[in-house]
Coordinates of C-alpha atoms in Angstrom, one line a residue:
X22 CA -20.9 42.8 -47.1
X23 CA -20.8 39.4 -48.5
X24 CA -18.1 36.8 -49.6
X25 CA -18.5 37.2 -53.6
X26 CA -19.3 41.0 -52.7
X27 CA -15.5 41.2 -51.3
X28 CA -14.1 39.6 -54.0
X29 CA -16.2 40.7 -56.9
X30 CA -13.5 42.2 -60.0
X31 CA -13.5 46.0 -60.4
X32 CA -16.3 47.5 -62.7
X33 CA -14.9 46.6 -66.8
X34 CA -12.3 44.2 -65.5
X35 CA -13.5 41.4 -68.1
X36 CA -13.8 44.1 -70.5
X37 CA -10.2 44.5 -70.6
X38 CA -9.1 40.9 -71.1
X39 CA -7.9 40.2 -67.8
X40 CA -8.9 36.9 -65.5
X41 CA -12.6 36.3 -65.2
X42 CA -13.9 36.6 -61.6
X43 CA -15.1 33.3 -61.5
X44 CA -11.3 31.8 -62.2
X45 CA -9.8 34.4 -59.7
X46 CA -12.3 32.6 -57.1
X47 CA -11.7 29.7 -57.9
X48 CA -7.8 29.8 -57.8
X49 CA -8.2 31.2 -54.5
X50 CA -10.0 28.6 -52.8
X51 CA -8.1 26.2 -54.7
X52 CA -4.7 27.9 -53.2
X53 CA -6.4 27.9 -50.0
X54 CA -7.3 23.9 -50.3
X55 CA -3.8 23.0 -51.3
X56 CA -2.2 25.1 -48.4
X57 CA -4.1 23.3 -46.0
X58 CA -3.1 19.8 -47.2
X59 CA 0.1 20.8 -47.6
X60 CA 0.3 22.1 -44.2
X61 CA -1.7 18.9 -43.2
X62 CA 0.7 16.5 -44.8
X63 CA 3.8 18.4 -43.6
X64 CA 2.7 18.0 -40.0
X65 CA 1.8 14.3 -40.7
X66 CA 5.4 13.8 -42.3
X67 CA 7.1 15.7 -39.4
X68 CA 5.0 13.8 -36.7
X69 CA 4.7 10.3 -38.0
X70 CA 7.7 9.1 -36.1
X71 CA 6.7 10.9 -33.0
X72 CA 3.2 9.5 -32.8
X73 CA 4.4 6.1 -32.7
X74 CA 6.8 7.3 -29.6
X75 CA 3.5 8.9 -28.1
X76 CA 1.5 5.8 -28.2
X77 CA 4.0 3.5 -26.6
X78 CA 4.4 6.1 -24.0
X79 CA 0.5 6.1 -23.9
X80 CA 1.1 2.0 -22.9
X81 CA 3.4 3.4 -20.1
X82 CA 1.1 6.0 -18.5
X83 CA -1.7 2.9 -18.5
X84 CA 0.6 0.6 -17.1
X85 CA 1.7 3.0 -13.8
X86 CA -1.8 3.8 -13.5
X87 CA -2.7 0.1 -13.3
X88 CA 0.1 -0.7 -11.0
X89 CA -1.0 2.5 -8.8
X90 CA -4.9 1.5 -9.1
X91 CA -3.6 -1.8 -7.6
X92 CA -1.4 -0.3 -4.7
X93 CA -4.0 1.9 -3.8
X94 CA -6.9 -0.8 -3.8
X95 CA -4.8 -2.5 -1.8
X96 CA -3.9 0.1 0.5
X97 CA -7.6 0.9 1.3
X98 CA -8.6 -2.3 1.9
X99 CA -5.8 -3.6 4.6
X100 CA -6.1 0.4 6.2
X101 CA -9.1 -0.4 8.2
X102 CA -7.4 -3.5 9.5
X103 CA -3.9 -1.5 10.8
X104 CA -6.7 0.9 12.8
X105 CA -8.3 -1.6 14.5
X106 CA -5.5 -2.7 15.9
X107 CA -3.9 0.5 16.6
X108 CA -7.3 1.6 18.0
X109 CA -7.6 -1.6 20.5
X110 CA -3.6 -1.2 21.6
X111 CA -4.6 2.8 22.4
X112 CA -7.5 1.1 24.6
X113 CA -5.8 -1.4 26.2
X114 CA -2.8 0.7 27.3
X115 CA -5.2 3.5 28.2
X116 CA -7.2 1.0 30.5
X117 CA -10.5 1.8 28.5
X118 CA -10.8 -1.3 28.4
X119 CA -8.8 -3.8 30.7
X120 CA -6.4 -6.4 29.2
X121 CA -8.1 -9.1 31.4
X122 CA -11.7 -7.9 30.8
X123 CA -12.5 -10.5 28.1
X124 CA -16.1 -9.4 27.9
X125 CA -15.6 -5.3 27.0
X126 CA -12.8 -7.0 24.6
X127 CA -15.5 -9.3 23.1
X128 CA -18.1 -6.2 22.4
X129 CA -15.0 -4.5 20.7
X130 CA -14.0 -7.4 18.5
X131 CA -17.4 -8.1 17.2
X132 CA -18.1 -4.1 16.7
X133 CA -15.2 -3.7 14.8
X134 CA -15.9 -7.3 12.5
X135 CA -19.6 -5.8 12.2
X136 CA -18.4 -2.4 11.2
X137 CA -15.6 -3.5 8.8
X138 CA -16.0 -6.1 6.0
X139 CA -12.8 -6.6 5.1
X140 CA -11.8 -8.3 8.3
X141 CA -11.6 -11.8 9.0
X142 CA -10.8 -11.8 12.8
X143 CA -9.7 -9.9 15.6
X144 CA -7.9 -11.2 18.9
X145 CA -5.9 -10.3 22.0
X146 CA -3.1 -13.1 22.9
X147 CA -1.6 -13.0 26.1
X148 CA 1.7 -14.0 27.8
X149 CA 0.2 -16.9 29.7
X150 CA -1.2 -18.4 26.2
X151 CA -5.0 -17.1 27.3
X152 CA -6.7 -16.0 24.4
X153 CA -9.8 -14.4 22.8
X154 CA -10.7 -14.4 19.4
X155 CA -13.6 -13.2 17.2
X156 CA -14.2 -14.7 13.6
X157 CA -16.3 -14.6 10.7
X158 CA -17.7 -17.6 9.4
X159 CA -20.5 -18.5 6.7
X160 CA -23.0 -19.2 9.8
X161 CA -22.2 -16.0 11.6
X162 CA -19.9 -14.6 13.6
X163 CA -18.2 -16.7 16.7
X164 CA -15.9 -16.4 19.6
X165 CA -13.1 -18.5 20.9
X166 CA -12.1 -17.9 24.2
X167 CA -8.8 -19.9 26.1
X168 CA -8.7 -19.6 29.7
X169 CA -5.9 -20.2 32.2
X170 CA -6.7 -21.0 35.8
X171 CA -3.9 -22.6 37.7
X172 CA -2.1 -24.0 34.6
X173 CA -5.5 -25.3 33.6
X174 CA -6.7 -24.8 30.5
X175 CA -10.4 -24.4 29.2
X176 CA -11.3 -23.6 25.3
X177 CA -15.0 -22.0 25.0
X178 CA -16.6 -21.9 21.8
X179 CA -19.8 -19.4 21.6
X180 CA -21.8 -19.1 17.9
X181 CA -23.3 -15.9 17.5
X182 CA -26.4 -15.3 15.6
X183 CA -28.2 -11.6 14.6
X184 CA -29.6 -11.7 18.4
X185 CA -27.1 -12.6 20.5
X186 CA -25.1 -15.4 21.2
X187 CA -26.9 -18.7 20.0
X188 CA -25.0 -21.5 21.9
X189 CA -21.9 -22.2 23.8
X190 CA -19.7 -25.2 23.9
X191 CA -16.4 -26.5 25.2
X192 CA -13.1 -27.9 23.0
X193 CA -11.1 -30.1 25.1
X194 CA -9.1 -31.6 21.9
X195 CA -8.2 -27.6 20.8
X196 CA -4.2 -27.4 20.8
X197 CA -4.0 -23.9 19.7
X198 CA -1.4 -21.5 21.4
X199 CA -1.6 -17.9 20.5
X200 CA 2.4 -17.2 21.5
X201 CA 3.6 -19.3 18.7
X202 CA 1.6 -18.2 15.9
X203 CA 3.5 -15.8 13.3
X204 CA 1.4 -12.8 14.2
X205 CA 2.5 -13.3 17.9
X206 CA 6.0 -13.9 17.5
X207 CA 6.3 -11.2 15.0
X208 CA 4.7 -8.4 17.0
X209 CA 6.4 -9.5 20.5
X210 CA 9.4 -8.8 18.7
X211 CA 8.8 -5.2 17.6
X212 CA 7.6 -2.2 18.7
X213 CA 5.4 -0.8 15.7
X214 CA 2.6 -2.3 14.2
X215 CA 3.5 -5.4 11.9
X216 CA 1.9 -7.3 9.0
X217 CA 3.1 -10.9 8.3
X218 CA 3.5 -12.8 5.2
X219 CA 1.0 -15.0 4.0
X220 CA 0.2 -18.1 6.1
X221 CA -2.4 -20.5 6.6
X222 CA -5.1 -19.8 9.2
X223 CA -5.4 -22.1 12.6
X224 CA -9.1 -22.2 12.9
X225 CA -10.0 -21.8 8.9
X226 CA -7.7 -23.0 7.0
X227 CA -7.8 -20.3 5.0
X228 CA -5.2 -18.3 3.5
X229 CA -4.4 -14.9 4.8
X230 CA -2.5 -12.1 6.3
X231 CA -2.1 -10.4 9.9
X232 CA -1.9 -7.2 11.5
X233 CA -0.9 -7.3 14.8
X234 CA 0.8 -4.9 17.2
X235 CA 2.5 -5.2 20.8
X236 CA 0.5 -4.0 24.0
X237 CA 2.6 -2.5 26.6
X238 CA 1.1 -1.0 29.7
X239 CA 2.4 2.4 30.5
X240 CA 4.5 0.9 33.6
X241 CA 6.2 -0.9 30.9
X242 CA 4.3 -4.6 31.7
X243 CA 3.7 -6.6 28.8
X244 CA 0.0 -7.4 28.4
X245 CA -0.2 -9.5 25.2
X246 CA -0.6 -8.8 21.3
X247 CA -3.9 -7.5 19.4
X248 CA -4.2 -8.6 16.1
X249 CA -6.9 -9.1 13.2
X250 CA -6.7 -11.8 10.4
X251 CA -7.6 -10.6 6.5
X252 CA -8.5 -13.7 4.4
X253 CA -6.0 -13.0 1.0
X254 CA -8.8 -14.4 -1.2
X255 CA -10.9 -11.4 -0.1
X256 CA -7.9 -8.9 -0.8
X257 CA -7.9 -10.5 -4.0
X258 CA -11.2 -10.3 -5.3
X259 CA -11.8 -6.8 -4.2
X260 CA -8.6 -5.7 -6.3
X261 CA -9.9 -8.2 -9.0
X262 CA -13.6 -6.1 -9.1
X263 CA -11.2 -2.5 -9.3
X264 CA -9.1 -4.5 -12.4
X265 CA -11.4 -4.0 -15.7
X266 CA -9.6 -6.0 -17.8
X267 CA -8.2 -9.3 -17.9
X268 CA -5.7 -8.5 -20.5
X269 CA -3.6 -6.9 -17.7
X270 CA -2.6 -8.5 -14.4
X271 CA -0.8 -7.8 -11.2
X272 CA 0.1 -10.0 -8.4
X273 CA 1.9 -9.3 -4.7
X274 CA 4.1 -11.9 -3.4
X275 CA 6.5 -12.0 -0.7
X276 CA 10.3 -13.0 -0.9
X277 CA 9.5 -16.2 -0.8
X278 CA 7.0 -16.4 -3.7
X279 CA 4.0 -16.7 -1.4
X280 CA 1.2 -14.6 -3.0
X281 CA -0.4 -11.8 -1.0
X282 CA -2.6 -10.7 -3.9
X283 CA -4.2 -11.4 -7.7
X284 CA -5.5 -9.0 -9.8
X285 CA -7.8 -12.0 -11.2
X286 CA -8.9 -13.6 -7.8
X287 CA -6.8 -15.9 -5.8
X288 CA -9.2 -18.6 -6.5
X289 CA -12.3 -19.7 -9.2
X290 CA -15.3 -19.9 -7.8
X291 CA -15.8 -22.9 -5.9
X292 CA -11.7 -23.9 -6.3
X293 CA -11.0 -22.9 -2.5
X294 CA -11.7 -25.4 0.4
X295 CA -11.1 -25.6 4.0
X296 CA -7.8 -26.8 4.7
X297 CA -6.4 -25.5 1.3
X298 CA -2.7 -24.2 1.7
X299 CA -1.7 -20.4 0.5
X300 CA -0.9 -20.4 -2.9
X301 CA 2.4 -20.0 -4.4
X302 CA 3.7 -17.7 -6.7
X303 CA 4.5 -20.6 -9.3
X304 CA 0.7 -21.6 -9.0
X305 CA -0.9 -19.1 -10.6
X306 CA -1.1 -19.6 -14.4
X307 CA -0.1 -16.3 -15.5
X308 CA 2.7 -16.9 -18.4
X309 CA 3.6 -13.1 -18.4
X310 CA 4.1 -12.4 -15.1
X311 CA 6.3 -15.6 -14.7
X312 CA 8.6 -14.0 -17.4
X313 CA 8.5 -11.0 -15.7
X314 CA 9.4 -12.7 -12.6
X315 CA 12.3 -14.3 -14.3
X316 CA 13.8 -11.2 -15.8
X317 CA 13.7 -10.0 -12.0
X318 CA 15.5 -12.5 -10.9
X319 CA 17.9 -12.5 -13.5
X320 CA 18.5 -8.7 -13.3
X321 CA 20.0 -8.9 -9.7
X322 CA 22.4 -11.1 -8.3
X323 CA 20.7 -11.5 -5.0
X324 CA 17.1 -11.9 -4.7
X325 CA 14.8 -9.8 -7.1
X326 CA 15.5 -6.7 -8.6
X327 CA 13.3 -4.5 -7.7
X328 CA 14.3 -1.5 -9.9
X329 CA 12.6 -3.0 -13.1
X330 CA 10.5 -0.3 -14.5
X331 CA 8.3 0.1 -17.4
X332 CA 10.7 -2.7 -19.2
X333 CA 9.5 -4.5 -22.4
X334 CA 9.9 -7.7 -22.9
X335 CA 7.8 -10.6 -25.0
X336 CA 5.8 -13.4 -23.5
X337 CA 3.4 -15.9 -25.4
X338 CA 4.6 -13.9 -28.9
X339 CA 2.9 -10.8 -27.5
X340 CA 4.8 -7.5 -27.2
X341 CA 4.6 -6.4 -23.6
X342 CA 5.5 -4.1 -21.0
X343 CA 5.7 -4.7 -17.0
X344 CA 7.1 -3.0 -13.9
X345 CA 8.8 -4.8 -10.7
X346 CA 8.8 -2.7 -7.6
X347 CA 8.7 -3.0 -3.9
X348 CA 5.5 -2.7 -2.2
X349 CA 4.9 -2.2 1.4
X350 CA 1.9 -1.4 3.7
X351 CA 2.3 0.6 7.1
X352 CA 3.7 -1.5 9.8
X353 CA 5.1 -4.0 7.0
X354 CA 9.0 -4.7 7.5
X355 CA 8.9 -7.8 5.3
X356 CA 9.5 -7.4 1.3
X357 CA 6.9 -7.4 -1.0
X358 CA 6.8 -7.0 -4.5
X359 CA 4.3 -5.6 -6.9
X360 CA 4.6 -7.2 -10.6
X361 CA 2.2 -5.8 -13.3
X362 CA 2.1 -6.4 -16.8
X363 CA 0.1 -5.2 -19.9
X364 CA 0.2 -6.1 -23.8
X365 CA 1.7 -2.9 -25.5
X366 CA -0.3 -2.9 -28.3
X367 CA -3.7 -2.7 -26.8
X368 CA -2.9 0.1 -24.6
X369 CA -1.2 1.9 -27.0
X370 CA -3.9 2.3 -29.4
X371 CA -1.8 1.3 -32.3
X372 CA 0.0 3.2 -34.6
X373 CA -2.1 3.1 -37.1
X374 CA -1.7 4.3 -40.8
X375 CA -2.2 8.4 -40.4
X376 CA -2.0 8.7 -44.5
X377 CA -4.5 6.5 -45.1
X378 CA -6.8 8.8 -42.9
X379 CA -6.0 12.0 -45.1
X380 CA -9.6 12.5 -45.7
X381 CA -10.4 12.3 -42.2
X382 CA -7.9 14.7 -40.9
X383 CA -8.8 17.2 -43.6
X384 CA -12.6 17.0 -42.4
X385 CA -11.7 17.2 -39.0
X386 CA -9.9 20.8 -39.4
X387 CA -13.3 21.9 -39.8
X388 CA -14.0 20.9 -36.5
X389 CA -11.0 22.7 -34.8
X390 CA -12.7 26.0 -34.1
X391 CA -15.4 23.9 -32.2
X392 CA -12.9 21.9 -30.4
X393 CA -10.8 25.3 -29.6
X394 CA -14.6 27.0 -28.5
X395 CA -15.0 23.7 -26.1
X396 CA -11.8 23.7 -24.6
X397 CA -12.4 27.5 -24.0
X398 CA -15.7 26.9 -22.4
X399 CA -14.4 24.2 -20.3
X400 CA -11.5 26.5 -19.2
X401 CA -14.1 28.9 -18.2
X402 CA -16.4 27.3 -16.8
X403 CA -13.9 25.2 -14.4
X404 CA -14.2 28.1 -11.9
X405 CA -17.7 27.5 -11.6
X406 CA -17.7 24.0 -10.9
X407 CA -14.6 24.7 -8.1
X408 CA -17.2 27.2 -6.7
X409 CA -20.1 24.8 -6.6
X410 CA -18.0 22.7 -4.9
X411 CA -16.9 25.0 -2.2
X412 CA -20.2 25.9 -1.8
X413 CA -21.7 22.5 -1.1
X414 CA -19.3 20.5 0.7
X415 CA -17.8 21.9 4.5
X416 CA -14.1 22.0 3.7
X417 CA -13.2 20.7 7.2
X418 CA -15.8 17.9 7.7
X419 CA -16.9 16.8 4.3
X420 CA -20.5 17.4 5.5
X421 CA -23.0 19.3 3.4
X422 CA -22.7 23.3 4.1
X423 CA -26.4 25.0 5.2
X424 CA -26.9 25.8 1.4
X425 CA -26.6 22.4 0.0
X426 CA -28.2 20.8 2.8
X427 CA -31.3 23.1 2.4
X428 CA -31.2 22.4 -1.6
X429 CA -31.1 18.7 -1.0
X430 CA -34.1 18.4 1.7
X431 CA -36.0 20.8 -0.5
X432 CA -36.1 17.6 -2.9
X433 CA -36.0 15.0 0.0
X434 CA -39.4 16.5 1.6
X435 CA -40.9 16.7 -2.0
X436 CA -40.6 13.2 -2.5
X437 CA -41.7 12.4 1.1
X438 CA -45.2 14.4 0.6
X439 CA -46.0 12.2 -2.4
X440 CA -49.5 10.3 -1.6
X441 CA -47.9 6.9 -2.5
X442 CA -44.6 7.2 0.2
X443 CA -45.3 6.4 3.3
X444 CA -42.1 7.8 4.8
X445 CA -42.0 10.7 6.9
X446 CA -38.9 13.4 7.2
X447 CA -37.3 14.1 10.1
X448 CA -34.9 16.4 11.3
X449 CA -32.5 17.1 13.9
X450 CA -30.1 19.7 15.2
X451 CA -27.1 18.3 17.3
X452 CA -24.9 20.6 19.1
X453 CA -21.7 19.5 21.0
X454 CA -21.8 19.7 24.8
X455 CA -18.1 20.3 26.1
X456 CA -16.3 21.4 22.9
X457 CA -15.4 24.5 24.2
X458 CA -13.1 23.0 26.9
X459 CA -11.2 20.9 24.0
X460 CA -10.3 24.2 22.1
X461 CA -9.7 26.3 25.6
X462 CA -7.7 23.4 27.1
X463 CA -6.0 22.7 23.9
X464 CA -6.1 24.4 20.3
X465 CA -8.0 24.8 17.1
X466 CA -6.4 22.0 15.6
X467 CA -7.4 19.4 18.2
X468 CA -11.0 21.3 17.7
X469 CA -11.4 20.5 14.3
X470 CA -10.0 16.8 14.9
X471 CA -13.4 16.5 17.1
X472 CA -15.9 18.1 14.6
X473 CA -14.4 15.7 11.9
X474 CA -14.5 12.3 13.5
X475 CA -18.0 13.3 14.9
X476 CA -18.8 14.2 11.2
X477 CA -17.6 10.7 10.2
X478 CA -19.2 9.1 12.7
X479 CA -22.6 10.8 12.0
X480 CA -22.2 10.0 8.1
X481 CA -21.4 6.2 9.3
X482 CA -24.3 5.9 11.1
X483 CA -27.0 7.0 8.3
X484 CA -28.6 5.3 5.4
X485 CA -28.2 5.9 1.7
X486 CA -30.4 9.2 1.1
X487 CA -30.1 10.4 4.6
X488 CA -28.3 13.9 4.8
X489 CA -26.2 15.4 7.6
X490 CA -24.8 19.0 6.8
X491 CA -23.0 21.3 9.3
X492 CA -24.6 24.5 10.2
X493 CA -21.5 26.0 11.6
X494 CA -19.1 25.8 14.8
X495 CA -20.0 22.4 16.8
X496 CA -23.5 22.5 15.3
X497 CA -24.7 19.9 12.8
X498 CA -27.6 19.0 11.4
X499 CA -29.3 15.5 10.0
X500 CA -31.8 14.4 8.0
X501 CA -33.8 10.9 7.8
X502 CA -36.5 9.5 6.4
X503 CA -38.6 7.1 8.9
X504 CA -41.6 5.1 8.5
X505 CA -44.7 6.7 9.7
X506 CA -45.3 4.9 13.4
X507 CA -41.8 4.6 14.0
X508 CA -40.0 5.8 16.9
X509 CA -38.2 8.4 14.8
X510 CA -37.2 9.8 18.5
X511 CA -35.4 6.9 19.6
X512 CA -33.8 6.3 16.2
X513 CA -32.4 9.9 15.8
X514 CA -31.0 9.2 19.6
X515 CA -29.5 6.1 18.9
X516 CA -27.6 8.2 16.1
X517 CA -26.8 10.8 18.5
X518 CA -25.7 8.4 21.4
X519 CA -23.5 6.2 19.0
X520 CA -21.6 9.3 17.7
X521 CA -20.0 10.5 21.1
X522 CA -20.4 7.1 23.1
X523 CA -16.6 6.1 22.4
X524 CA -13.8 8.4 23.0
X525 CA -12.1 10.5 20.7
X526 CA -8.5 9.7 20.2
X527 CA -5.8 12.7 18.4
X528 CA -2.3 12.9 18.3
X529 CA -2.3 15.3 21.1
X530 CA -5.2 13.8 23.6
X531 CA -8.2 11.9 24.1
X532 CA -11.2 13.8 24.2
X533 CA -15.0 12.9 25.6
X534 CA -18.1 15.3 24.1
X535 CA -21.4 15.1 24.1
X536 CA -23.9 16.0 22.0
X537 CA -27.9 17.2 22.5
X538 CA -30.3 17.1 19.6
X539 CA -33.4 18.7 18.9
X540 CA -36.2 16.7 16.8
X541 CA -38.9 17.9 14.7
X542 CA -40.8 16.2 12.1
X543 CA -41.5 17.9 8.5
X544 CA -45.5 18.6 8.2
X545 CA -47.4 19.7 5.5
X546 CA -46.9 23.5 4.5
X547 CA -43.8 23.2 6.3
X548 CA -40.5 25.0 4.9
X549 CA -36.8 24.3 5.8
X550 CA -36.2 27.1 7.8
X551 CA -39.6 26.6 9.6
X552 CA -38.3 22.7 10.9
X553 CA -34.9 23.8 11.7
X554 CA -36.2 26.4 13.7
X555 CA -38.9 24.0 15.7
X556 CA -35.5 21.7 16.1
X557 CA -33.3 24.4 17.2
X558 CA -36.2 25.3 20.0
X559 CA -36.1 22.0 21.2
X560 CA -32.4 21.7 21.5
X561 CA -31.8 24.9 23.4
X562 CA -34.7 24.3 25.5
X563 CA -33.6 20.5 26.0
X564 CA -30.3 22.2 27.4
X565 CA -32.0 24.2 29.9
X566 CA -33.1 21.0 31.2
X567 CA -30.3 18.5 30.9
X568 CA -27.6 18.1 28.3
X569 CA -26.5 15.1 26.4
X570 CA -30.2 13.5 25.4
X571 CA -32.6 14.0 22.4
X572 CA -35.5 16.4 22.9
X573 CA -38.5 16.6 20.2
X574 CA -40.4 19.4 19.3
X575 CA -43.0 20.2 21.6
X576 CA -45.2 21.2 18.8
X577 CA -45.1 17.5 17.5
X578 CA -44.7 15.1 21.0
X579 CA -44.7 17.7 23.9
X580 CA -41.0 17.9 24.6
X581 CA -40.5 14.2 24.9
X582 CA -36.8 13.4 25.5
X583 CA -34.5 10.4 25.0
X584 CA -30.9 9.9 26.8

């Protein structure tokens, strides 16, 4: 029955002098439309004031999201520096690296600088004034070594290229004494990791902060202080990249108004030069933040009021909202402050004249069923996405699951098989050696920690486009594209060896495990299972010979191995 049929008049209605069907239908339509318009106008009238409040609340949310983003970005930038110091301390205390062995220390420092871009330098100072420092410069990595022999002092510099030491020279005029530097004095008075306030680095003349920690042997002997430098110009640049809008700004300062980081970048292009001092808050051209800072001063009788949360104020004749709160990272005993502000109107969306948009509101009512359906679809399909993630990513290690690894490698194999692609696809199955002892001697939590660390190390050694997955237990699989003619077995063995070269340190113990790999090359007509089986067979056969090596599938290379 159609719409007209449902509302057709009974037979003889017109003949009896009653209202015509056309009039009735028109009246019903008009009543429906009038009811919708009246309802909408009632809603608009009742919510007009609430809308303004909601828009203002939206600005508050945007401000707090921005402040949280700046905080998390800063913590993310500084976290590797703190980790490098703490790992170095553990290596020194555990005598994995002797405190007097500058050669091993130098290797560790060089490795950290190569792997962590946020580090400007890493060093170790001893109580007798001897010192080892590896820094990053425009012309590459450079080491500085101060040795003390019967009170005779010698300062030696070594410049590194990508191939190794390039040149070495002595500097008899160098007066540097690590024991009087801020990082040494602060760490020497603390039992935990410390962060310095901004200061000017001795060698580069650049502004920066340092993370340092005291190193005391198990017998109680003070071995020295290990620390890292972070260039706050780099930190500010990193924050500025995460801030996609210049109308909102944030700054981190210490109690003496030294700038730790600024969301617009600490220096403009070409402004920074060697020998420039660290910047003060008053030198930053940001009137809104300066006005917000003065509000913090005015609200406290002693120092800065750190409780200014989403305060409204005016600067440059623009209504703004801002916040001021304490900011700290792990090991920072000093008081740092985060100030953030944004123009209220730009982020409130603007309180528009809703009644001028009545026609669009009426039109939008037609879309409501579609919006409701879309919301329902999103809600119903949310579990599908969740199940997909659970099926794709190994919850423990973050590596791909076997199913997802197979799905991705099938696509990768199709690309490699193209006639114009010179690459070949190499698969390696890797199995930990000595892992069972970890679970037997400790618990599964320790075993899980070891697996997570191994997975991270494997992922860190692969290039974009390469794959790492977990087959189960302590068995992993990686896929890597290699140029035809290259020593892919050597490449795979290098990844394997680096993954287990360093001791794995957990909260309970230090673990050393090995890893054996079986390597196979994807050939025409192969399937994932076929290549995986060949690699697994090479692994099993290889383990019978000698563990902690890489073995090539005998069908391809007669069972060659690397160690």
